PDB file of C-alpha atoms in Angstrom:
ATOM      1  CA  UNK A   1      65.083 120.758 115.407  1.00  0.00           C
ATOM      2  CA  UNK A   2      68.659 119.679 116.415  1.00  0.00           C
ATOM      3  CA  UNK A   3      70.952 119.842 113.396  1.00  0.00           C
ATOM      4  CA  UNK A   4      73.642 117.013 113.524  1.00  0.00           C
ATOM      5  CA  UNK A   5      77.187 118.877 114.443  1.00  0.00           C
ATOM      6  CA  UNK A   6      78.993 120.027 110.975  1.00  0.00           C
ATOM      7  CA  UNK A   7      82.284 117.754 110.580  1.00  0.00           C
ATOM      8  CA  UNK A   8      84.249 120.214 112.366  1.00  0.00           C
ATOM      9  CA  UNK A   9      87.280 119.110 114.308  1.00  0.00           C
ATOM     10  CA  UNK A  10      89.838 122.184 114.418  1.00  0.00           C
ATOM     11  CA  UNK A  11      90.744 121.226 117.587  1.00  0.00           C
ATOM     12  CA  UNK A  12      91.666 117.833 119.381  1.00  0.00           C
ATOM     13  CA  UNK A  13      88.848 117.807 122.686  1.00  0.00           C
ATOM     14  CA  UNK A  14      86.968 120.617 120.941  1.00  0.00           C
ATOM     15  CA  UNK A  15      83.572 120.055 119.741  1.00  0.00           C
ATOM     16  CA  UNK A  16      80.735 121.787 117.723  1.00  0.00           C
ATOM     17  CA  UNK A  17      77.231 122.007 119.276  1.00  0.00           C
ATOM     18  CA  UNK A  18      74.076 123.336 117.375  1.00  0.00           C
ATOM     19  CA  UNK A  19      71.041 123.191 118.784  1.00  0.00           C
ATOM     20  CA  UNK A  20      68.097 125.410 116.767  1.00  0.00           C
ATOM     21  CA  UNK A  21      65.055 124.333 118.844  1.00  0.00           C
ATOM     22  CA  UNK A  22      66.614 125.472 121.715  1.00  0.00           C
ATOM     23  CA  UNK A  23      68.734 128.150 120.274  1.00  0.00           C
ATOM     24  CA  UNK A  24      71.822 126.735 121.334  1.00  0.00           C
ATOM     25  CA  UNK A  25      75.371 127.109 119.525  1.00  0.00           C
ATOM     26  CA  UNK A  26      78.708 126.808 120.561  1.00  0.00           C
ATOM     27  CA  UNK A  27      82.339 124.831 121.243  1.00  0.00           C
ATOM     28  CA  UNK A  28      82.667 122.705 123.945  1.00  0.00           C
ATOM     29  CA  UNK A  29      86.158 121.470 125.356  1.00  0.00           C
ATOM     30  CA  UNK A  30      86.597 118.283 127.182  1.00  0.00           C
ATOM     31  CA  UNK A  31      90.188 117.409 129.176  1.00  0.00           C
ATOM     32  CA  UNK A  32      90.316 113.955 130.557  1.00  0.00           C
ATOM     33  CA  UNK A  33      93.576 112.991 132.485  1.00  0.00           C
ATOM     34  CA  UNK A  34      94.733 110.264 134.572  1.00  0.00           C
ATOM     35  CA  UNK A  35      91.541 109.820 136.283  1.00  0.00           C
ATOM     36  CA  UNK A  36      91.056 113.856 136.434  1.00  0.00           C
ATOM     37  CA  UNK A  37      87.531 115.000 133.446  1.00  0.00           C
ATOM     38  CA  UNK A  38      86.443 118.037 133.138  1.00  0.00           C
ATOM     39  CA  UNK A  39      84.422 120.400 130.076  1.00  0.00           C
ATOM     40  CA  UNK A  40      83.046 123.443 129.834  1.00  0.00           C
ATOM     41  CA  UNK A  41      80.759 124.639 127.011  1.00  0.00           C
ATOM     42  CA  UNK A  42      81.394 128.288 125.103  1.00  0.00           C
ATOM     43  CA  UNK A  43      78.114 129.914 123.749  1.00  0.00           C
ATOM     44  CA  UNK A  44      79.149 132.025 120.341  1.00  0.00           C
ATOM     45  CA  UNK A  45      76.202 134.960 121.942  1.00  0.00           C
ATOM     46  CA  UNK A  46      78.058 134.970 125.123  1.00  0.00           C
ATOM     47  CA  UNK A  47      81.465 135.529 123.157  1.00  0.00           C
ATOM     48  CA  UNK A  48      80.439 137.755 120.396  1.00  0.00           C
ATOM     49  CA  UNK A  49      80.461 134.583 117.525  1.00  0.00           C
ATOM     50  CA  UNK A  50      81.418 131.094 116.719  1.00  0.00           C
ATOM     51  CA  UNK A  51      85.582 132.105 116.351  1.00  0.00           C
ATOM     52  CA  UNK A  52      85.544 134.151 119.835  1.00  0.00           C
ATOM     53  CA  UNK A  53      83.466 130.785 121.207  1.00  0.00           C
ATOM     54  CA  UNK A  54      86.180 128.865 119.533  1.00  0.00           C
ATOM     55  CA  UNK A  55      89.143 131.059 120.802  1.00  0.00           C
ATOM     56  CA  UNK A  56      87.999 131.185 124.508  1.00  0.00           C
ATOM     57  CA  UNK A  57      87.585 127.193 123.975  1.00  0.00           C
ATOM     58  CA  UNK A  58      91.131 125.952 123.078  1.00  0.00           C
ATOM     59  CA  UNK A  59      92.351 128.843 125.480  1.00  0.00           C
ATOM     60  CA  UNK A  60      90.091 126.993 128.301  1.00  0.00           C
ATOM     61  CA  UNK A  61      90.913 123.602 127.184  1.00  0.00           C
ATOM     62  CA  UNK A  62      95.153 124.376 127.129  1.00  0.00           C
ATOM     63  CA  UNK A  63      94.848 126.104 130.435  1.00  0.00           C
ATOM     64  CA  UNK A  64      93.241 122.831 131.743  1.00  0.00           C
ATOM     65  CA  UNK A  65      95.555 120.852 130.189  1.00  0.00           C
ATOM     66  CA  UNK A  66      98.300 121.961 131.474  1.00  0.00           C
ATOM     67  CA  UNK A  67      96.508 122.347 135.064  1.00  0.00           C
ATOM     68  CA  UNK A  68      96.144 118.806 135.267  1.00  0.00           C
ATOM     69  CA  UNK A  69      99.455 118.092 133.803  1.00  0.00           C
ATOM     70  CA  UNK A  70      98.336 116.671 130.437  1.00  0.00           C
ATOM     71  CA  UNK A  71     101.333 116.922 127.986  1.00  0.00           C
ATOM     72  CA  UNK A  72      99.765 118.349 124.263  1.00  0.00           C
ATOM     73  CA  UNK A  73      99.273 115.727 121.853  1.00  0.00           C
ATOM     74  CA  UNK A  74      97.717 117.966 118.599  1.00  0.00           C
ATOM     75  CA  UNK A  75      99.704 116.514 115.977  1.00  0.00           C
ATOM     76  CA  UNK A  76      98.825 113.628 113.944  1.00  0.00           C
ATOM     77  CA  UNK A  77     100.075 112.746 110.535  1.00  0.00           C
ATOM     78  CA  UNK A  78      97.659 111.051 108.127  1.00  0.00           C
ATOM     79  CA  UNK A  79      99.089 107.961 106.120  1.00  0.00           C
ATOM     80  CA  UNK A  80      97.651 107.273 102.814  1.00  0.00           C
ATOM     81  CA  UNK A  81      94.903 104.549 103.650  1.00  0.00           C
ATOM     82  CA  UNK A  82      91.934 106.211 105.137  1.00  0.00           C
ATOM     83  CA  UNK A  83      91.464 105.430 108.798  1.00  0.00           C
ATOM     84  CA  UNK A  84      95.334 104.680 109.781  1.00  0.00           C
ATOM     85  CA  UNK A  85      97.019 107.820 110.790  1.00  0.00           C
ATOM     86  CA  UNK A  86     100.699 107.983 113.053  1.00  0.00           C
ATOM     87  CA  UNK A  87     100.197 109.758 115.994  1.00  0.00           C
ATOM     88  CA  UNK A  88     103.101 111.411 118.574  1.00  0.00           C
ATOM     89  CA  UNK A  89     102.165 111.818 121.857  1.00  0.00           C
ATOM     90  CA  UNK A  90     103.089 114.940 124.270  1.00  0.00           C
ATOM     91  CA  UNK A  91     106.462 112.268 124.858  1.00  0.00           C
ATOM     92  CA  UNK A  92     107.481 112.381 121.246  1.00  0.00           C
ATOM     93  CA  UNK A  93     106.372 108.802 121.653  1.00  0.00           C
ATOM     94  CA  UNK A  94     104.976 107.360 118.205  1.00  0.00           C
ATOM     95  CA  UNK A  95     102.265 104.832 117.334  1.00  0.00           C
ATOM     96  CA  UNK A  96     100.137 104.332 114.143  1.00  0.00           C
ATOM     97  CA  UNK A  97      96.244 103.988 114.628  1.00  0.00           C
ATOM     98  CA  UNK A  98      93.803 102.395 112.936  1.00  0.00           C
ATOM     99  CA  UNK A  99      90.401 103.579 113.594  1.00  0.00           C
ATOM    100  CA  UNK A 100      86.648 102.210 112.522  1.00  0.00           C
ATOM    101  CA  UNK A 101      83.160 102.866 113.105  1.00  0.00           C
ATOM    102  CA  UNK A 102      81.098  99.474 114.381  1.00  0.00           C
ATOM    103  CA  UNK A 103      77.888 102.002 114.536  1.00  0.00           C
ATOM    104  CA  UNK A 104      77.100 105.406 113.878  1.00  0.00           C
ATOM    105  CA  UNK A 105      78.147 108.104 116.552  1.00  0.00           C
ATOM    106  CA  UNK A 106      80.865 105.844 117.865  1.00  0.00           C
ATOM    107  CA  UNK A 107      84.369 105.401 116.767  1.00  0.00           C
ATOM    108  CA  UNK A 108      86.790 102.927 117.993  1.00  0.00           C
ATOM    109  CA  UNK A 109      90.515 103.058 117.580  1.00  0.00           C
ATOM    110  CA  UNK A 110      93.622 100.693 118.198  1.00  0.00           C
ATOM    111  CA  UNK A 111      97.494 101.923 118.447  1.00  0.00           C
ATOM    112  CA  UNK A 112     100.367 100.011 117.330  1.00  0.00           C
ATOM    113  CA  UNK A 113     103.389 101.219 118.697  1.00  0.00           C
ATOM    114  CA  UNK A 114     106.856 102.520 116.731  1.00  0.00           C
ATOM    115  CA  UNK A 115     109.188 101.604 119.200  1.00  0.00           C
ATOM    116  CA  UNK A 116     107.649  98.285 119.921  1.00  0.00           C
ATOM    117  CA  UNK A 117     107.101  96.868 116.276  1.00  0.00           C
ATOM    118  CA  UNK A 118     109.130  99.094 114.587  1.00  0.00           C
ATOM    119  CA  UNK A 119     107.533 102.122 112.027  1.00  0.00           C
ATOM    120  CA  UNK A 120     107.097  99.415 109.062  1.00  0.00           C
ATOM    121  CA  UNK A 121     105.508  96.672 110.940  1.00  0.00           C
ATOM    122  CA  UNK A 122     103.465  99.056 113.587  1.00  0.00           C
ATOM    123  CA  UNK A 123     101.706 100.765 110.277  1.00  0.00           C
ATOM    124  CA  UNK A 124     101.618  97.162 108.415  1.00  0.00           C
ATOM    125  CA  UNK A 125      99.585  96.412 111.272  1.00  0.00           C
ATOM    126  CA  UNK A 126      97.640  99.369 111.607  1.00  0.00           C
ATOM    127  CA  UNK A 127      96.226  99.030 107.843  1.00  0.00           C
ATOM    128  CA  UNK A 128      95.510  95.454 108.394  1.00  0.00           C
ATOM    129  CA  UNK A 129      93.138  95.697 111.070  1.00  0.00           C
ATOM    130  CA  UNK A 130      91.948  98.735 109.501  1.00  0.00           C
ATOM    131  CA  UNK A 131      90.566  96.577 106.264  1.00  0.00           C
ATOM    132  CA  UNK A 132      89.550  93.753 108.605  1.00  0.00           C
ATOM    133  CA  UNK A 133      87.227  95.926 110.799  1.00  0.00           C
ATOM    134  CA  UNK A 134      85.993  97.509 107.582  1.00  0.00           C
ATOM    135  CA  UNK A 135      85.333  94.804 106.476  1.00  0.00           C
ATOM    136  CA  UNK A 136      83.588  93.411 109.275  1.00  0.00           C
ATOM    137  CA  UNK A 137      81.664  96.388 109.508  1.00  0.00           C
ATOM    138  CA  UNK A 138      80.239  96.781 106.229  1.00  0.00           C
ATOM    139  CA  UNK A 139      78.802  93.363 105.989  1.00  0.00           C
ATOM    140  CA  UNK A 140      76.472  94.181 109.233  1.00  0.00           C
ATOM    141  CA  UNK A 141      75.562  97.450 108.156  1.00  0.00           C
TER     142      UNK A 141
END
């Protein structure tokens, strides 16, 4: 039986697999830049355990990175309303999301820029399309 992946994100592009029936566990990376995709999967029996799996991972997924010229963009900030978060680009650049889930398995997300709206108004508008979409979404579900 396939277990659902753990909540795991210690990464950004790094993802838990776990796969019993077929005795499959590991990381996977995934780089996607202008145009340019690629991902590789790290076994933990191939790399002596899930941390080694998840070393050789971010290692492969940096190296990648920077291969296809893809600036780092690991930090994010959470705000205090769940689902809006500021995020700063590999630029420095700033924008507040708001993300929401219209199913299960998929996530959507919408930036509001800082140097557009300004930080007040970008995360004023971030949380209220954050409550509308939850909103909206609850009612179907």
């Amino acid at each position: 039986m396939t277990k659902p992946a753990q909540k795991q994100n210690p990464a950004k592009g790094i993802s838990r697999y776990d796969n019993d029936r077929k005795r499959m566990h590991g990381w996977q990376a995934r780089v996607q830049w202008e145009g340019q995709a690629a991902y590789k999967r790290f076994s933990d029996k191939s790399h002596g355990g899930p941390e080694e799996a998840l070393a050789a991972a971010i290692e492969w997924r940096d190296e990648t990175e920077h291969a296809f010229g893809k600036p780092r963009t690991e930090r994010w900030i959470r705000s205090s309303q769940k689902g809006v978060h500021l995020e700063v680009d590999g630029h420095g650049k700033e924008s507040f999301a708001a993300t929401w889930s219209p199913k299960p398995g998929v996530t959507e997300k919408t930036r509001f820029s800082v140097s557009k709206y300004g930080r007040r108004e970008a995360k004023r508008r971030a949380q209220e399309l954050r409550r509308k979409m939850a909103r909206r979404y609850l009612l179907l579900s």
